[in-house]
mmCIF file of C-alpha atoms and ligand atoms in Angstrom:
data_model
loop_
_atom_site.group_PDB
_atom_site.id
_atom_site.type_symbol
_atom_site.label_atom_id
_atom_site.label_comp_id
_atom_site.label_asym_id
_atom_site.label_seq_id
_atom_site.Cartn_x
_atom_site.Cartn_y
_atom_site.Cartn_z
ATOM 1 C CA MET A 1464 6.842 24.960 6.644
ATOM 2 C CA ILE A 1465 6.088 20.918 6.186
ATOM 3 C CA VAL A 1466 7.374 19.154 3.175
ATOM 4 C CA ALA A 1467 5.871 15.855 2.648
ATOM 5 C CA ILE A 1468 7.554 13.323 0.564
ATOM 6 C CA ASP A 1469 6.108 9.660 -0.497
ATOM 7 C CA GLY A 1470 6.973 6.843 -2.426
ATOM 8 C CA PRO A 1471 7.855 3.211 -2.922
ATOM 9 C CA SER A 1472 11.334 1.973 -1.643
ATOM 10 C CA ALA A 1473 14.396 2.997 -3.665
ATOM 11 C CA SER A 1474 12.629 5.609 -5.669
ATOM 12 C CA GLY A 1475 15.007 8.513 -4.366
ATOM 13 C CA LYS A 1476 12.942 10.083 -2.186
ATOM 14 C CA GLY A 1477 15.200 9.569 0.972
ATOM 15 C CA THR A 1478 17.889 11.249 -0.888
ATOM 16 C CA LEU A 1479 15.624 13.946 -2.480
ATOM 17 C CA ALA A 1480 14.188 14.610 1.506
ATOM 18 C CA ARG A 1481 17.763 14.798 3.165
ATOM 19 C CA ARG A 1482 19.151 17.528 0.445
ATOM 20 C CA ILE A 1483 15.951 19.581 0.509
ATOM 21 C CA ALA A 1484 16.327 19.436 4.309
ATOM 22 C CA GLU A 1485 19.832 20.514 4.157
ATOM 23 C CA HIS A 1486 18.783 23.309 1.617
ATOM 24 C CA PHE A 1487 16.512 24.970 3.454
ATOM 25 C CA GLY A 1488 18.021 24.200 6.772
ATOM 26 C CA TYR A 1489 15.005 21.911 8.251
ATOM 27 C CA ALA A 1490 14.873 19.000 10.382
ATOM 28 C CA HIS A 1491 14.294 16.140 8.534
ATOM 29 C CA LEU A 1492 12.777 12.608 9.888
ATOM 30 C CA ASP A 1493 12.629 9.388 7.659
ATOM 31 C CA THR A 1494 9.501 7.734 8.830
ATOM 32 C CA GLY A 1495 10.728 4.009 7.467
ATOM 33 C CA LYS A 1496 13.138 3.982 10.018
ATOM 34 C CA ILE A 1497 10.272 3.964 12.945
ATOM 35 C CA TYR A 1498 8.553 0.869 11.308
ATOM 36 C CA ARG A 1499 12.258 -0.809 10.865
ATOM 37 C CA ALA A 1500 12.952 -0.088 14.352
ATOM 38 C CA ILE A 1501 9.549 -1.456 15.073
ATOM 39 C CA GLY A 1502 10.112 -4.492 13.259
ATOM 40 C CA ARG A 1503 13.598 -5.026 14.146
ATOM 41 C CA ALA A 1504 12.932 -5.098 17.719
ATOM 42 C CA VAL A 1505 10.275 -7.736 17.509
ATOM 43 C CA VAL A 1506 12.803 -9.909 15.454
ATOM 44 C CA ARG A 1507 15.285 -9.159 17.916
ATOM 45 C CA ALA A 1508 12.986 -10.276 20.962
ATOM 46 C CA GLY A 1509 12.410 -13.823 19.207
ATOM 47 C CA GLY A 1510 8.994 -12.627 18.322
ATOM 48 C CA ASP A 1511 7.096 -12.484 14.815
ATOM 49 C CA PRO A 1512 6.467 -9.133 13.249
ATOM 50 C CA ALA A 1513 3.104 -10.610 12.059
ATOM 51 C CA ASP A 1514 2.143 -10.879 15.717
ATOM 52 C CA PRO A 1515 -0.109 -7.928 16.667
ATOM 53 C CA ALA A 1516 0.702 -8.076 20.326
ATOM 54 C CA ALA A 1517 4.590 -8.068 19.433
ATOM 55 C CA ALA A 1518 4.351 -5.561 17.121
ATOM 56 C CA LEU A 1519 2.489 -3.062 19.530
ATOM 57 C CA GLU A 1520 4.434 -3.789 22.781
ATOM 58 C CA ALA A 1521 7.695 -2.982 20.345
ATOM 59 C CA ALA A 1522 5.932 0.039 18.981
ATOM 60 C CA THR A 1523 4.728 1.393 22.577
ATOM 61 C CA ALA A 1524 8.289 1.043 23.771
ATOM 62 C CA LEU A 1525 10.064 2.291 20.889
ATOM 63 C CA ASP A 1526 13.214 4.810 21.661
ATOM 64 C CA PRO A 1527 13.694 7.175 19.384
ATOM 65 C CA ALA A 1528 17.423 7.209 19.937
ATOM 66 C CA SER A 1529 17.304 3.698 18.540
ATOM 67 C CA LEU A 1530 16.206 5.103 14.762
ATOM 68 C CA ASP A 1531 20.043 6.110 14.185
ATOM 69 C CA ASP A 1532 21.018 2.189 14.275
ATOM 70 C CA PRO A 1533 22.963 1.491 10.962
ATOM 71 C CA ALA A 1534 21.423 -2.131 11.266
ATOM 72 C CA LEU A 1535 18.029 -0.484 10.461
ATOM 73 C CA GLY A 1536 18.970 -0.379 6.748
ATOM 74 C CA GLY A 1537 19.414 -3.963 5.961
ATOM 75 C CA ASP A 1538 16.783 -6.081 4.227
ATOM 76 C CA GLU A 1539 15.721 -8.067 7.052
ATOM 77 C CA ALA A 1540 14.525 -4.608 9.222
ATOM 78 C CA ALA A 1541 12.619 -3.959 5.721
ATOM 79 C CA ARG A 1542 10.641 -7.053 5.599
ATOM 80 C CA ALA A 1543 10.086 -6.756 9.263
ATOM 81 C CA ALA A 1544 8.797 -3.231 8.920
ATOM 82 C CA SER A 1545 6.191 -3.570 5.719
ATOM 83 C CA GLN A 1546 4.462 -6.208 8.614
ATOM 84 C CA VAL A 1547 4.285 -4.081 11.453
ATOM 85 C CA ALA A 1548 3.161 -1.330 8.968
ATOM 86 C CA LEU A 1549 0.215 -3.173 8.296
ATOM 87 C CA MET A 1550 -1.357 -2.942 11.683
ATOM 88 C CA GLN A 1551 -3.605 0.109 12.363
ATOM 89 C CA PRO A 1552 -2.716 0.167 16.089
ATOM 90 C CA VAL A 1553 0.935 0.480 15.538
ATOM 91 C CA ARG A 1554 0.414 3.289 12.963
ATOM 92 C CA ASP A 1555 -1.775 4.732 15.681
ATOM 93 C CA GLN A 1556 1.071 4.485 18.017
ATOM 94 C CA VAL A 1557 3.471 6.354 16.073
ATOM 95 C CA LEU A 1558 1.474 8.943 14.459
ATOM 96 C CA ASP A 1559 1.582 11.489 17.452
ATOM 97 C CA PHE A 1560 5.586 11.466 17.181
ATOM 98 C CA GLN A 1561 5.555 12.130 13.398
ATOM 99 C CA ARG A 1562 3.058 15.109 14.121
ATOM 100 C CA GLN A 1563 5.025 16.557 16.677
ATOM 101 C CA PHE A 1564 8.206 16.491 14.751
ATOM 102 C CA ALA A 1565 6.260 17.992 11.533
ATOM 103 C CA GLU A 1566 4.817 20.615 13.865
ATOM 104 C CA ARG A 1567 7.477 21.497 16.222
ATOM 105 C CA PRO A 1568 10.733 20.570 14.324
ATOM 106 C CA PRO A 1569 13.886 19.603 16.618
ATOM 107 C CA GLY A 1570 16.573 22.139 17.080
ATOM 108 C CA GLY A 1571 14.326 25.224 16.560
ATOM 109 C CA ALA A 1572 14.321 24.366 12.772
ATOM 110 C CA GLU A 1573 11.671 26.500 10.729
ATOM 111 C CA GLY A 1574 10.336 23.626 8.826
ATOM 112 C CA ALA A 1575 10.293 19.894 8.692
ATOM 113 C CA VAL A 1576 10.876 17.199 5.862
ATOM 114 C CA LEU A 1577 9.132 14.102 6.340
ATOM 115 C CA ASP A 1578 9.330 10.885 4.132
ATOM 116 C CA GLY A 1579 7.683 7.890 3.786
ATOM 117 C CA ARG A 1580 4.194 6.341 2.480
ATOM 118 C CA ASP A 1581 1.686 7.912 3.922
ATOM 119 C CA ILE A 1582 2.929 11.663 5.074
ATOM 120 C CA GLY A 1583 0.751 13.611 2.295
ATOM 121 C CA THR A 1584 -2.054 11.461 2.902
ATOM 122 C CA VAL A 1585 -2.425 10.897 6.752
ATOM 123 C CA VAL A 1586 0.217 11.765 8.691
ATOM 124 C CA CYS A 1587 0.280 15.523 7.485
ATOM 125 C CA PRO A 1588 -2.458 15.868 4.954
ATOM 126 C CA ALA A 1589 -2.340 20.025 4.915
ATOM 127 C CA ALA A 1590 1.650 19.762 4.215
ATOM 128 C CA HIS A 1591 2.489 22.940 2.236
ATOM 129 C CA VAL A 1592 4.666 20.860 -0.290
ATOM 130 C CA LYS A 1593 3.627 17.295 -1.433
ATOM 131 C CA LEU A 1594 6.008 15.280 -3.210
ATOM 132 C CA PHE A 1595 5.489 11.337 -4.598
ATOM 133 C CA VAL A 1596 8.730 9.979 -5.794
ATOM 134 C CA THR A 1597 8.353 6.971 -7.946
ATOM 135 C CA ALA A 1598 10.664 5.082 -10.788
ATOM 136 C CA SER A 1599 10.081 1.992 -12.498
ATOM 137 C CA ASP A 1600 10.696 -1.487 -10.470
ATOM 138 C CA GLU A 1601 13.978 -2.213 -12.280
ATOM 139 C CA VAL A 1602 15.797 0.820 -11.652
ATOM 140 C CA ARG A 1603 14.617 0.842 -8.250
ATOM 141 C CA ALA A 1604 15.923 -2.710 -7.930
ATOM 142 C CA GLU A 1605 18.944 -1.912 -9.343
ATOM 143 C CA ARG A 1606 19.571 1.265 -6.841
ATOM 144 C CA ARG A 1607 18.529 -1.155 -4.124
ATOM 145 C CA HIS A 1608 20.771 -3.910 -5.169
ATOM 146 C CA LYS A 1609 23.972 -1.449 -5.598
ATOM 147 C CA GLU A 1610 22.863 0.099 -1.844
ATOM 148 C CA LEU A 1611 22.997 -3.570 -0.599
ATOM 149 C CA LEU A 1612 26.603 -4.205 -1.949
ATOM 150 C CA GLU A 1613 27.836 -0.819 -0.272
ATOM 151 C CA ARG A 1614 26.625 -2.106 2.678
ATOM 152 C CA GLY A 1615 28.837 -5.450 2.343
ATOM 153 C CA GLU A 1616 25.772 -7.780 1.926
ATOM 154 C CA ALA A 1617 25.900 -9.871 -1.186
ATOM 155 C CA PRO A 1618 22.610 -9.507 -3.145
ATOM 156 C CA ILE A 1619 21.210 -11.230 -5.971
ATOM 157 C CA TYR A 1620 19.359 -9.187 -8.362
ATOM 158 C CA ALA A 1621 17.137 -11.245 -9.387
ATOM 159 C CA ARG A 1622 16.147 -11.546 -5.435
ATOM 160 C CA VAL A 1623 16.185 -7.751 -4.785
ATOM 161 C CA LEU A 1624 13.683 -7.144 -7.639
ATOM 162 C CA GLN A 1625 11.087 -9.774 -6.198
ATOM 163 C CA GLU A 1626 11.289 -8.927 -2.577
ATOM 164 C CA MET A 1627 10.997 -5.242 -3.566
ATOM 165 C CA ARG A 1628 7.785 -6.214 -5.473
ATOM 166 C CA GLU A 1629 6.475 -8.078 -2.618
ATOM 167 C CA ARG A 1630 7.046 -5.115 -0.212
ATOM 168 C CA ASP A 1631 5.288 -2.670 -2.699
ATOM 169 C CA ALA A 1632 2.443 -4.815 -2.889
ATOM 170 C CA ARG A 1633 2.060 -4.992 0.856
ATOM 171 C CA ASP A 1634 2.350 -1.273 0.940
ATOM 172 C CA THR A 1635 -0.185 -0.686 -1.865
ATOM 173 C CA LYS A 1636 -2.661 -2.957 -1.358
ATOM 174 C CA ARG A 1637 -3.029 -2.782 2.608
ATOM 175 C CA ASP A 1638 -6.461 -1.185 3.817
ATOM 176 C CA VAL A 1639 -4.514 1.385 6.392
ATOM 177 C CA ALA A 1640 -2.642 3.916 5.066
ATOM 178 C CA PRO A 1641 -1.811 2.378 1.852
ATOM 179 C CA LEU A 1642 1.122 3.940 -0.352
ATOM 180 C CA ARG A 1643 -0.651 6.329 -2.681
ATOM 181 C CA PRO A 1644 -0.135 9.755 -4.387
ATOM 182 C CA ALA A 1645 -1.950 12.650 -2.382
ATOM 183 C CA GLU A 1646 -4.523 14.272 -5.026
ATOM 184 C CA ASP A 1647 -2.529 17.415 -4.642
ATOM 185 C CA ALA A 1648 0.895 16.072 -4.837
ATOM 186 C CA PHE A 1649 3.668 16.533 -7.238
ATOM 187 C CA VAL A 1650 4.603 13.462 -9.101
ATOM 188 C CA LEU A 1651 8.535 13.066 -9.654
ATOM 189 C CA ASP A 1652 9.536 10.059 -11.632
ATOM 190 C CA THR A 1653 13.157 9.654 -11.127
ATOM 191 C CA SER A 1654 13.505 6.704 -13.647
ATOM 192 C CA ASP A 1655 15.864 8.956 -15.852
ATOM 193 C CA LEU A 1656 16.818 11.429 -13.190
ATOM 194 C CA ASP A 1657 20.105 11.237 -11.068
ATOM 195 C CA ALA A 1658 20.079 12.720 -7.634
ATOM 196 C CA ASP A 1659 21.155 16.224 -9.059
ATOM 197 C CA ALA A 1660 18.261 16.192 -11.647
ATOM 198 C CA ALA A 1661 15.828 15.007 -9.211
ATOM 199 C CA PHE A 1662 16.629 17.555 -6.639
ATOM 200 C CA ALA A 1663 16.382 20.532 -8.972
ATOM 201 C CA ALA A 1664 13.314 19.480 -10.401
ATOM 202 C CA ALA A 1665 11.553 19.527 -6.712
ATOM 203 C CA LEU A 1666 13.346 22.549 -5.986
ATOM 204 C CA GLU A 1667 11.658 24.070 -8.795
ATOM 205 C CA PHE A 1668 8.074 23.105 -7.873
ATOM 206 C CA ILE A 1669 9.069 24.049 -4.286
ATOM 207 C CA GLU A 1670 10.112 27.679 -5.202
ATOM 208 C CA ALA A 1671 7.066 28.028 -7.506
ATOM 209 C CA ARG A 1672 4.783 27.345 -4.455
HETATM 210 O O1 LIG B 3085 10.995 3.437 3.413
HETATM 211 P P1 LIG B 3085 11.324 2.389 4.064
HETATM 212 O O2 LIG B 3085 11.979 1.445 2.797
HETATM 213 O O3 LIG B 3085 12.518 2.552 4.970
HETATM 214 O O4 LIG B 3085 10.245 1.623 4.802
HETATM 215 C C1 LIG B 3085 10.012 0.246 5.409
HETATM 216 C C2 LIG B 3085 8.394 -0.137 5.234
HETATM 217 O O5 LIG B 3085 7.938 0.564 6.133
HETATM 218 C C3 LIG B 3085 7.829 0.345 4.092
HETATM 219 O O6 LIG B 3085 7.996 -0.829 3.125
HETATM 220 C C4 LIG B 3085 6.618 0.262 5.051
HETATM 221 O O7 LIG B 3085 5.879 -0.943 4.959
HETATM 222 C C5 LIG B 3085 6.595 0.852 6.237
HETATM 223 N N1 LIG B 3085 6.501 2.519 6.005
HETATM 224 C C6 LIG B 3085 4.994 2.931 5.941
HETATM 225 N N2 LIG B 3085 4.746 4.022 6.190
HETATM 226 C C7 LIG B 3085 5.736 5.168 6.561
HETATM 227 C C8 LIG B 3085 6.965 4.705 6.005
HETATM 228 C C9 LIG B 3085 7.430 3.191 5.970
HETATM 229 O O8 LIG B 3085 4.083 2.165 6.243
HETATM 230 N N3 LIG B 3085 5.315 6.303 6.326
#
């Protein structure tokens, strides 16, 4: 059983993916962390995340154990992630890892939940369930702002909104694996839903399948 969840940043897809995985006892992979880890590795080595050679080198050297680093949740990693994610060779490099996780989930789990931008369209086009989670720009920026405050950062709302829109534009307008709902995805707008209500709506859809 493969559940593919896509959507823009702070749409609630990560929380939803974790809860679905927990509910069914499936393994969960946050694929954004892969691109964040690659972007951050380039920056930490003093490189430019827009440099294709540096990005590919970091993608090739990626250690899955580094995906647990809490620093990946920060804005610097997010920005660098959306730059390395524009490059087809980088995406090709991490495709196998994602597909293997989906097809042979770790720990002998009977299913996998993957969340990202291109799971239902590119990574797992044959997923049994596809969800596209979205919310208004303002609601997403508020959530992101709160998340950054909780991380101990000092975010400015207007800046969070602007950076989020820039990152969304890079993700939706890029030529390779752009962010868009798969044709057979259930679109879930969480603008007016809390995490419990979003989970209930997703569960209803999954069970109906
Ligand atoms: O989901 P998250 O905000 O952690 O993703 C960080 C960035 O990684 C996104 O803005 C996007 O550019 C990239 N990404 C991607 N494909 C995925 C997951 C993330 O291009 N499947």
